[in-house]
Amino acid sequence: MKAIVGTAALLMAAAAPAGAETFDASGVMMGMTEMDMHAISETEQVVGLKTRYEEVSMENPDNPMNGMTGDCIGATFMSETGVSGSGWCAYTGEGGSMVVSWTADGRDGEGAMTGQWQLVSGIGNWDGASGSGSFASLVDPEAGTSRNTVTGEIDIP
């Protein structure tokens, strides 16, 4: 049985500064997830999440997120009627690091946790970057594997 876990994801820009480059942030992030589940009732639970992404593969081969690695942490409340929760991710790659926040707000037909992400900070090449988008994170709790499908845009100055 597959469970849902949110992590995070990536970015869509507001207004790009002069000389900025915009990238489509569509792609897949593969990792390993640890879940700390706390049953509240037979149909409700609070889940602590920690995911280590080792494989970030964006559809655009020029996207500077390709090859980044990172950790995401957060917590969710899951029930028969929905999912809510939030957390943070820190990604590092060639040229710098960035921090992304995520908020879970539902599930898709596959059972993946869905929600929104936003780039909130960066250093190196990510200093001054902006962006946001959506995610669908699916975890296989038996294997501990996670597949996070992300969409959106990022602007890098």
PDB file of N, CA and C in Angstrom, residues 6-8 22 25 31 33 36 48-49 67 78 86 88 93 98 100 106 110 112 119 123 126 133 139 154 157:
ATOM      1  N   GLY A   6       4.283  14.629   1.914  1.00  0.00           N
ATOM      2  CA  GLY A   6       4.604  15.873   1.243  1.00  0.00           C
ATOM      3  C   GLY A   6       6.028  16.309   1.503  1.00  0.00           C
ATOM      4  N   THR A   7       6.592  16.878   0.586  1.00  0.00           N
ATOM      5  CA  THR A   7       7.891  17.497   0.690  1.00  0.00           C
ATOM      6  C   THR A   7       7.898  18.635  -0.289  1.00  0.00           C
ATOM      7  N   ALA A   8       8.389  18.707  -0.445  1.00  0.00           N
ATOM      8  CA  ALA A   8       8.504  19.710  -1.284  1.00  0.00           C
ATOM      9  C   ALA A   8       8.679  20.202  -2.379  1.00  0.00           C
ATOM     10  N   THR A  22      14.409  32.745 -16.672  1.00  0.00           N
ATOM     11  CA  THR A  22      13.280  31.977 -16.159  1.00  0.00           C
ATOM     12  C   THR A  22      13.387  30.544 -16.640  1.00  0.00           C
ATOM     13  N   ALA A  25      10.049  24.696 -14.005  1.00  0.00           N
ATOM     14  CA  ALA A  25      10.467  23.853 -12.886  1.00  0.00           C
ATOM     15  C   ALA A  25       9.741  22.517 -12.867  1.00  0.00           C
ATOM     16  N   GLY A  31      13.657  10.108  -3.831  1.00  0.00           N
ATOM     17  CA  GLY A  31      14.359  10.083  -2.559  1.00  0.00           C
ATOM     18  C   GLY A  31      13.865   8.992  -1.639  1.00  0.00           C
ATOM     19  N   THR A  33      12.156   8.405   2.262  1.00  0.00           N
ATOM     20  CA  THR A  33      11.356   9.107   3.256  1.00  0.00           C
ATOM     21  C   THR A  33      11.205   8.279   4.519  1.00  0.00           C
ATOM     22  N   ASP A  36       7.082   9.328  10.801  1.00  0.00           N
ATOM     23  CA  ASP A  36       6.818   9.099  12.211  1.00  0.00           C
ATOM     24  C   ASP A  36       5.323   9.307  12.400  1.00  0.00           C
ATOM     25  N   GLY A  48       4.975  12.924  11.014  1.00  0.00           N
ATOM     26  CA  GLY A  48       6.216  13.661  10.858  1.00  0.00           C
ATOM     27  C   GLY A  48       6.964  13.101   9.660  1.00  0.00           C
ATOM     28  N   LEU A  49       7.540  13.962   8.836  1.00  0.00           N
ATOM     29  CA  LEU A  49       8.158  13.541   7.581  1.00  0.00           C
ATOM     30  C   LEU A  49       9.592  14.022   7.476  1.00  0.00           C
ATOM     31  N   GLY A  67      20.393  17.771 -10.698  1.00  0.00           N
ATOM     32  CA  GLY A  67      21.524  17.267  -9.932  1.00  0.00           C
ATOM     33  C   GLY A  67      21.600  17.757  -8.503  1.00  0.00           C
ATOM     34  N   MET A  78      -3.512  13.920   8.548  1.00  0.00           N
ATOM     35  CA  MET A  78      -4.222  13.171   7.516  1.00  0.00           C
ATOM     36  C   MET A  78      -5.490  12.572   8.099  1.00  0.00           C
ATOM     37  N   SER A  86       2.681  21.358   6.486  1.00  0.00           N
ATOM     38  CA  SER A  86       3.678  22.220   5.866  1.00  0.00           C
ATOM     39  C   SER A  86       5.070  21.799   6.299  1.00  0.00           C
ATOM     40  N   TRP A  88       9.679  22.493   5.232  1.00  0.00           N
ATOM     41  CA  TRP A  88      10.785  23.202   4.593  1.00  0.00           C
ATOM     42  C   TRP A  88      11.720  22.222   3.921  1.00  0.00           C
ATOM     43  N   GLY A  93      23.439  22.423  -4.611  1.00  0.00           N
ATOM     44  CA  GLY A  93      23.956  21.955  -5.892  1.00  0.00           C
ATOM     45  C   GLY A  93      25.142  22.807  -6.295  1.00  0.00           C
ATOM     46  N   MET A  98      19.433  26.630  -1.850  1.00  0.00           N
ATOM     47  CA  MET A  98      18.171  27.344  -1.741  1.00  0.00           C
ATOM     48  C   MET A  98      17.289  26.682  -0.705  1.00  0.00           C
ATOM     49  N   VAL A 100      13.180  26.081   0.289  1.00  0.00           N
ATOM     50  CA  VAL A 100      11.832  26.049  -0.261  1.00  0.00           C
ATOM     51  C   VAL A 100      10.861  25.716   0.863  1.00  0.00           C
ATOM     52  N   GLY A 106      -4.044  18.429  -0.161  1.00  0.00           N
ATOM     53  CA  GLY A 106      -4.936  17.400  -0.675  1.00  0.00           C
ATOM     54  C   GLY A 106      -4.204  16.155  -1.126  1.00  0.00           C
ATOM     55  N   GLU A 110      -3.883   9.076  -7.429  1.00  0.00           N
ATOM     56  CA  GLU A 110      -2.910   8.021  -7.109  1.00  0.00           C
ATOM     57  C   GLU A 110      -2.689   7.875  -5.610  1.00  0.00           C
ATOM     58  N   ALA A 112      -1.183  10.434  -3.957  1.00  0.00           N
ATOM     59  CA  ALA A 112      -0.066  11.327  -3.635  1.00  0.00           C
ATOM     60  C   ALA A 112      -0.563  12.564  -2.906  1.00  0.00           C
ATOM     61  N   LEU A 119       9.952  29.160  -3.339  1.00  0.00           N
ATOM     62  CA  LEU A 119      11.352  29.448  -3.048  1.00  0.00           C
ATOM     63  C   LEU A 119      11.390  30.656  -2.111  1.00  0.00           C
ATOM     64  N   ILE A 123      21.451  31.193  -1.642  1.00  0.00           N
ATOM     65  CA  ILE A 123      22.791  31.758  -1.597  1.00  0.00           C
ATOM     66  C   ILE A 123      23.528  31.319  -2.860  1.00  0.00           C
ATOM     67  N   TRP A 126      21.716  31.222  -6.328  1.00  0.00           N
ATOM     68  CA  TRP A 126      20.301  31.297  -5.968  1.00  0.00           C
ATOM     69  C   TRP A 126      19.962  32.561  -5.191  1.00  0.00           C
ATOM     70  N   GLY A 133       5.247  26.915  -7.300  1.00  0.00           N
ATOM     71  CA  GLY A 133       4.563  25.930  -8.126  1.00  0.00           C
ATOM     72  C   GLY A 133       3.806  24.938  -7.282  1.00  0.00           C
ATOM     73  N   VAL A 139       4.666   8.361  -1.586  1.00  0.00           N
ATOM     74  CA  VAL A 139       5.629   7.567  -0.824  1.00  0.00           C
ATOM     75  C   VAL A 139       5.146   6.134  -0.737  1.00  0.00           C
ATOM     76  N   ILE A 154      10.924  29.115 -11.994  1.00  0.00           N
ATOM     77  CA  ILE A 154      11.886  29.812 -11.155  1.00  0.00           C
ATOM     78  C   ILE A 154      12.535  30.911 -11.968  1.00  0.00           C
ATOM     79  N   PRO A 157      18.330  35.605 -10.982  1.00  0.00           N
ATOM     80  CA  PRO A 157      18.898  36.868 -11.457  1.00  0.00           C
ATOM     81  C   PRO A 157      20.245  36.676 -12.160  1.00  0.00           C
TER      82      PRO A 157
END
